[in-house]
Amino acid sequence: MKDYNLQNLRVVEVELLDPAQCVTITEDIDSVVWCATDFNGNTPRSISSLDAAFLFRAILNPVKGRVEVEGLRNILGGLKKGKTNSRWESERSGDSVEPRVNKSDPISFVHLSVAEDALPDFETTMGRFKDIKRQGDDMVMSEFPSLTYSVLQMSRYEDNFVDESLAIKMDNGDIETSQEDKSRRRINRRDAARAVADALVDRSLVGKKVEVWTELRG
């Protein structure tokens, strides 16, 4: 654990569909990395391998997809409320209030999403899978303007045939790429985690939505 600086990590269970719990866990924190989904198995958790076989199980449950939208909105609302309360407390105490966006501050919200070509689309009881993912992306970018954000759309995870620690590539739509080439993009999960951690302090990513993958050798 110490090799990863996780010795002080605390794991807390929370009901993401309960706004009150989301307010509680986002109180007095600087940043949130959102990588939650309820499209794997029977309980909300992160996608283990971005494998469509897990995703189709969501169709059988009428509440699948709610975490993607309602849970996300609750966390964003809690984070916004916490930061607003913190500024009010500073004003009441007579402390100098720092600018809303300080260049040394980490990004408030890093949204880990799915690239358009990472998975096939399919119908769920809450709508089409890709529509749900894009709704979450749009919410982060438009509904909470007081929060700084980055949206990272990960390509398909591949640990067996994609080496770790290759160069991480990002595309915000400026790179001319064919649909076939996009569908071939892959990323090792450890590199995905590294990209997320780097995004917290990368001011060049503030307010941007980018697709992320690793550059393959050869």
mmCIF file of C-alpha atoms in Angstrom:
data_model
loop_
_atom_site.group_PDB
_atom_site.id
_atom_site.type_symbol
_atom_site.label_atom_id
_atom_site.label_comp_id
_atom_site.label_asym_id
_atom_site.label_seq_id
_atom_site.Cartn_x
_atom_site.Cartn_y
_atom_site.Cartn_z
ATOM 1 C CA MET A 1 0.000 0.000 0.000
ATOM 2 C CA LYS A 2 2.778 2.451 0.883
ATOM 3 C CA ASP A 3 4.300 2.074 -2.570
ATOM 4 C CA TYR A 4 1.134 3.682 -3.933
ATOM 5 C CA ASN A 5 0.806 6.232 -1.094
ATOM 6 C CA LEU A 6 -2.523 4.676 -0.150
ATOM 7 C CA GLN A 7 -1.732 4.038 3.520
ATOM 8 C CA ASN A 8 -4.150 6.787 4.572
ATOM 9 C CA LEU A 9 -6.906 5.763 2.185
ATOM 10 C CA ARG A 10 -10.351 5.441 3.758
ATOM 11 C CA VAL A 11 -13.121 3.537 1.969
ATOM 12 C CA VAL A 12 -16.642 4.827 2.610
ATOM 13 C CA GLU A 13 -19.877 3.316 1.327
ATOM 14 C CA VAL A 14 -22.434 5.830 0.113
ATOM 15 C CA GLU A 15 -25.816 5.719 -1.602
ATOM 16 C CA LEU A 16 -25.238 7.908 -4.648
ATOM 17 C CA LEU A 17 -28.981 8.271 -5.217
ATOM 18 C CA ASP A 18 -29.345 9.957 -1.789
ATOM 19 C CA PRO A 19 -28.560 13.706 -2.128
ATOM 20 C CA ALA A 20 -27.998 14.105 1.636
ATOM 21 C CA GLN A 21 -25.292 11.434 1.716
ATOM 22 C CA CYS A 22 -23.620 12.974 -1.323
ATOM 23 C CA VAL A 23 -23.523 16.369 0.391
ATOM 24 C CA THR A 24 -21.952 14.785 3.476
ATOM 25 C CA ILE A 25 -19.114 12.996 1.666
ATOM 26 C CA THR A 26 -18.233 16.025 -0.495
ATOM 27 C CA GLU A 27 -17.959 18.431 2.417
ATOM 28 C CA ASP A 28 -14.532 20.092 2.791
ATOM 29 C CA ILE A 29 -12.932 18.344 -0.172
ATOM 30 C CA ASP A 30 -11.040 19.909 -3.070
ATOM 31 C CA SER A 31 -11.685 17.497 -5.920
ATOM 32 C CA VAL A 32 -13.803 14.581 -7.065
ATOM 33 C CA VAL A 33 -12.812 11.919 -9.579
ATOM 34 C CA TRP A 34 -16.010 10.326 -10.869
ATOM 35 C CA CYS A 35 -15.646 6.824 -12.274
ATOM 36 C CA ALA A 36 -18.851 5.293 -10.930
ATOM 37 C CA THR A 37 -21.285 3.318 -13.012
ATOM 38 C CA ASP A 38 -24.063 0.828 -12.357
ATOM 39 C CA PHE A 39 -23.652 -1.095 -15.608
ATOM 40 C CA ASN A 40 -21.639 -3.957 -14.113
ATOM 41 C CA GLY A 41 -23.263 -6.704 -12.104
ATOM 42 C CA ASN A 42 -26.049 -5.942 -9.644
ATOM 43 C CA THR A 43 -24.596 -3.073 -7.597
ATOM 44 C CA PRO A 44 -23.021 0.280 -8.536
ATOM 45 C CA ARG A 45 -19.305 -0.138 -9.208
ATOM 46 C CA SER A 46 -16.728 0.798 -11.805
ATOM 47 C CA ILE A 47 -16.657 -1.027 -15.127
ATOM 48 C CA SER A 48 -14.115 -3.796 -14.672
ATOM 49 C CA SER A 49 -13.063 -4.247 -18.273
ATOM 50 C CA LEU A 50 -15.423 -2.203 -20.442
ATOM 51 C CA ASP A 51 -16.736 -5.518 -21.708
ATOM 52 C CA ALA A 52 -20.169 -5.401 -23.310
ATOM 53 C CA ALA A 53 -21.019 -8.789 -21.800
ATOM 54 C CA PHE A 54 -21.301 -7.132 -18.395
ATOM 55 C CA LEU A 55 -23.274 -4.198 -19.737
ATOM 56 C CA PHE A 56 -26.182 -6.154 -21.183
ATOM 57 C CA ARG A 57 -27.114 -7.308 -17.695
ATOM 58 C CA ALA A 58 -28.259 -3.727 -17.080
ATOM 59 C CA ILE A 59 -31.264 -4.239 -19.333
ATOM 60 C CA LEU A 60 -32.847 -6.621 -16.811
ATOM 61 C CA ASN A 61 -32.865 -4.047 -13.997
ATOM 62 C CA PRO A 62 -35.251 -1.064 -14.288
ATOM 63 C CA VAL A 63 -33.021 1.246 -12.224
ATOM 64 C CA LYS A 64 -29.828 0.666 -14.196
ATOM 65 C CA GLY A 65 -28.464 3.955 -15.495
ATOM 66 C CA ARG A 66 -29.777 6.094 -12.638
ATOM 67 C CA VAL A 67 -26.352 6.399 -11.006
ATOM 68 C CA GLU A 68 -24.972 7.678 -14.313
ATOM 69 C CA VAL A 69 -27.334 10.666 -14.204
ATOM 70 C CA GLU A 70 -28.999 11.121 -10.806
ATOM 71 C CA GLY A 71 -25.993 9.984 -8.794
ATOM 72 C CA LEU A 72 -23.690 12.210 -10.816
ATOM 73 C CA ARG A 73 -25.968 15.219 -10.310
ATOM 74 C CA ASN A 74 -26.083 14.559 -6.560
ATOM 75 C CA ILE A 75 -22.287 14.440 -6.281
ATOM 76 C CA LEU A 76 -21.853 17.585 -8.373
ATOM 77 C CA GLY A 77 -24.487 19.348 -6.286
ATOM 78 C CA GLY A 78 -22.812 18.288 -3.060
ATOM 79 C CA LEU A 79 -19.396 19.438 -4.263
ATOM 80 C CA LYS A 80 -20.796 22.800 -5.358
ATOM 81 C CA LYS A 81 -22.566 23.277 -2.033
ATOM 82 C CA GLY A 82 -19.432 22.409 -0.077
ATOM 83 C CA LYS A 83 -17.288 24.894 -1.983
ATOM 84 C CA THR A 84 -19.959 27.612 -1.663
ATOM 85 C CA ASN A 85 -20.276 27.051 2.091
ATOM 86 C CA SER A 86 -16.498 27.204 2.445
ATOM 87 C CA ARG A 87 -16.406 30.631 0.768
ATOM 88 C CA TRP A 88 -19.241 31.879 2.960
ATOM 89 C CA GLU A 89 -17.459 30.704 6.102
ATOM 90 C CA SER A 90 -14.317 32.559 5.019
ATOM 91 C CA GLU A 91 -16.296 35.741 4.417
ATOM 92 C CA ARG A 92 -18.075 35.544 7.787
ATOM 93 C CA SER A 93 -14.823 34.969 9.651
ATOM 94 C CA GLY A 94 -13.230 37.963 7.977
ATOM 95 C CA ASP A 95 -10.552 35.881 6.261
ATOM 96 C CA SER A 96 -9.394 36.970 2.839
ATOM 97 C CA VAL A 97 -11.353 35.107 0.212
ATOM 98 C CA GLU A 98 -9.153 33.605 -2.482
ATOM 99 C CA PRO A 99 -10.121 33.957 -6.124
ATOM 100 C CA ARG A 100 -12.703 31.407 -7.291
ATOM 101 C CA VAL A 101 -10.138 29.742 -9.538
ATOM 102 C CA ASN A 102 -6.593 29.649 -8.273
ATOM 103 C CA LYS A 103 -4.008 28.360 -10.741
ATOM 104 C CA SER A 104 -2.456 26.181 -8.059
ATOM 105 C CA ASP A 105 -5.746 24.497 -7.129
ATOM 106 C CA PRO A 106 -6.565 21.034 -8.443
ATOM 107 C CA ILE A 107 -9.443 20.712 -10.895
ATOM 108 C CA SER A 108 -12.725 20.399 -8.989
ATOM 109 C CA PHE A 109 -14.179 17.509 -10.970
ATOM 110 C CA VAL A 110 -12.585 14.913 -13.245
ATOM 111 C CA HIS A 111 -15.253 12.924 -15.061
ATOM 112 C CA LEU A 112 -14.079 9.515 -16.254
ATOM 113 C CA SER A 113 -16.316 8.600 -19.175
ATOM 114 C CA VAL A 114 -16.310 6.269 -22.195
ATOM 115 C CA ALA A 115 -15.127 7.097 -25.707
ATOM 116 C CA GLU A 116 -17.766 6.937 -28.428
ATOM 117 C CA ASP A 117 -16.189 3.902 -30.104
ATOM 118 C CA ALA A 118 -15.119 2.010 -26.965
ATOM 119 C CA LEU A 119 -18.316 -0.026 -26.666
ATOM 120 C CA PRO A 120 -21.330 -0.956 -28.779
ATOM 121 C CA ASP A 121 -24.582 0.865 -28.101
ATOM 122 C CA PHE A 122 -27.669 -0.897 -26.728
ATOM 123 C CA GLU A 123 -31.063 -0.141 -25.228
ATOM 124 C CA THR A 124 -31.700 -0.010 -21.467
ATOM 125 C CA THR A 125 -34.796 0.872 -19.478
ATOM 126 C CA MET A 126 -33.307 4.344 -18.889
ATOM 127 C CA GLY A 127 -32.498 4.947 -22.568
ATOM 128 C CA ARG A 128 -29.681 3.994 -24.876
ATOM 129 C CA PHE A 129 -26.341 3.318 -23.191
ATOM 130 C CA LYS A 130 -24.351 5.893 -25.170
ATOM 131 C CA ASP A 131 -27.037 8.531 -24.673
ATOM 132 C CA ILE A 132 -26.811 8.030 -20.916
ATOM 133 C CA LYS A 133 -23.021 8.410 -20.977
ATOM 134 C CA ARG A 134 -23.219 11.567 -23.110
ATOM 135 C CA GLN A 135 -25.909 12.994 -20.822
ATOM 136 C CA GLY A 136 -23.466 12.683 -17.939
ATOM 137 C CA ASP A 137 -20.703 14.363 -19.935
ATOM 138 C CA ASP A 138 -22.997 17.252 -20.879
ATOM 139 C CA MET A 139 -24.162 17.689 -17.289
ATOM 140 C CA VAL A 140 -20.606 18.134 -16.037
ATOM 141 C CA MET A 141 -19.835 20.665 -18.753
ATOM 142 C CA SER A 142 -22.972 22.801 -18.603
ATOM 143 C CA GLU A 143 -24.985 22.527 -15.383
ATOM 144 C CA PHE A 144 -22.393 23.486 -12.746
ATOM 145 C CA PRO A 145 -20.418 26.462 -14.107
ATOM 146 C CA SER A 146 -18.843 27.290 -10.732
ATOM 147 C CA LEU A 147 -16.906 24.003 -10.768
ATOM 148 C CA THR A 148 -13.792 23.497 -12.861
ATOM 149 C CA TYR A 149 -13.854 20.201 -14.738
ATOM 150 C CA SER A 150 -12.208 17.841 -17.199
ATOM 151 C CA VAL A 151 -14.012 15.065 -19.066
ATOM 152 C CA LEU A 152 -11.801 12.108 -19.983
ATOM 153 C CA GLN A 153 -13.414 9.706 -22.439
ATOM 154 C CA MET A 154 -11.412 6.490 -22.135
ATOM 155 C CA SER A 155 -10.909 4.154 -25.069
ATOM 156 C CA ARG A 156 -11.516 0.426 -24.559
ATOM 157 C CA TYR A 157 -9.479 -0.972 -21.670
ATOM 158 C CA GLU A 158 -6.964 -3.632 -22.693
ATOM 159 C CA ASP A 159 -4.365 -4.986 -20.265
ATOM 160 C CA ASN A 160 -3.271 -8.155 -22.073
ATOM 161 C CA PHE A 161 -2.120 -6.720 -25.390
ATOM 162 C CA VAL A 162 -1.398 -3.091 -24.467
ATOM 163 C CA ASP A 163 1.764 -2.511 -22.464
ATOM 164 C CA GLU A 164 1.783 -0.291 -19.422
ATOM 165 C CA SER A 165 3.557 3.097 -19.343
ATOM 166 C CA LEU A 166 3.272 3.868 -23.047
ATOM 167 C CA ALA A 167 2.736 7.464 -24.115
ATOM 168 C CA ILE A 168 -0.771 8.692 -23.315
ATOM 169 C CA LYS A 169 -2.534 10.387 -26.228
ATOM 170 C CA MET A 170 -5.439 12.822 -25.982
ATOM 171 C CA ASP A 171 -7.769 14.137 -28.662
ATOM 172 C CA ASN A 172 -10.300 16.934 -28.192
ATOM 173 C CA GLY A 173 -11.553 16.617 -31.751
ATOM 174 C CA ASP A 174 -8.702 18.467 -33.458
ATOM 175 C CA ILE A 175 -7.029 15.286 -34.773
ATOM 176 C CA GLU A 176 -8.307 14.071 -38.140
ATOM 177 C CA THR A 177 -8.911 10.345 -37.582
ATOM 178 C CA SER A 178 -10.996 7.790 -39.425
ATOM 179 C CA GLN A 179 -13.759 5.931 -37.598
ATOM 180 C CA GLU A 180 -11.867 2.684 -38.095
ATOM 181 C CA ASP A 181 -8.727 4.058 -36.456
ATOM 182 C CA LYS A 182 -10.748 5.394 -33.535
ATOM 183 C CA SER A 183 -12.331 1.997 -32.970
ATOM 184 C CA ARG A 184 -8.840 0.459 -32.648
ATOM 185 C CA ARG A 185 -7.775 2.733 -29.806
ATOM 186 C CA ARG A 186 -6.985 0.982 -26.527
ATOM 187 C CA ILE A 187 -5.601 1.901 -23.120
ATOM 188 C CA ASN A 188 -4.052 -0.073 -20.266
ATOM 189 C CA ARG A 189 -6.037 0.469 -17.065
ATOM 190 C CA ARG A 190 -2.975 1.562 -15.099
ATOM 191 C CA ASP A 191 -2.287 4.199 -17.731
ATOM 192 C CA ALA A 192 -5.914 5.287 -17.495
ATOM 193 C CA ALA A 193 -5.453 5.764 -13.751
ATOM 194 C CA ARG A 194 -2.267 7.739 -14.394
ATOM 195 C CA ALA A 195 -4.091 9.981 -16.872
ATOM 196 C CA VAL A 196 -6.804 10.697 -14.318
ATOM 197 C CA ALA A 197 -4.296 11.582 -11.584
ATOM 198 C CA ASP A 198 -2.373 13.850 -13.948
ATOM 199 C CA ALA A 199 -5.595 15.559 -15.040
ATOM 200 C CA LEU A 200 -6.238 16.795 -11.505
ATOM 201 C CA VAL A 201 -3.383 19.293 -11.792
ATOM 202 C CA ASP A 202 -3.197 19.820 -15.556
ATOM 203 C CA ARG A 203 -4.582 23.308 -16.139
ATOM 204 C CA SER A 204 -4.507 22.768 -19.910
ATOM 205 C CA LEU A 205 -7.381 20.300 -19.484
ATOM 206 C CA VAL A 206 -9.674 22.654 -17.549
ATOM 207 C CA GLY A 207 -13.031 22.930 -19.281
ATOM 208 C CA LYS A 208 -12.153 20.344 -21.924
ATOM 209 C CA LYS A 209 -13.495 16.987 -23.076
ATOM 210 C CA VAL A 210 -10.840 14.683 -24.524
ATOM 211 C CA GLU A 211 -10.607 11.103 -25.709
ATOM 212 C CA VAL A 212 -7.727 9.215 -24.067
ATOM 213 C CA TRP A 213 -5.746 6.209 -25.308
ATOM 214 C CA THR A 214 -2.187 4.880 -25.324
ATOM 215 C CA GLU A 215 0.133 5.111 -28.288
ATOM 216 C CA LEU A 216 0.910 1.607 -29.473
ATOM 217 C CA ARG A 217 4.406 0.619 -30.531
ATOM 218 C CA GLY A 218 4.995 -0.129 -34.165
#
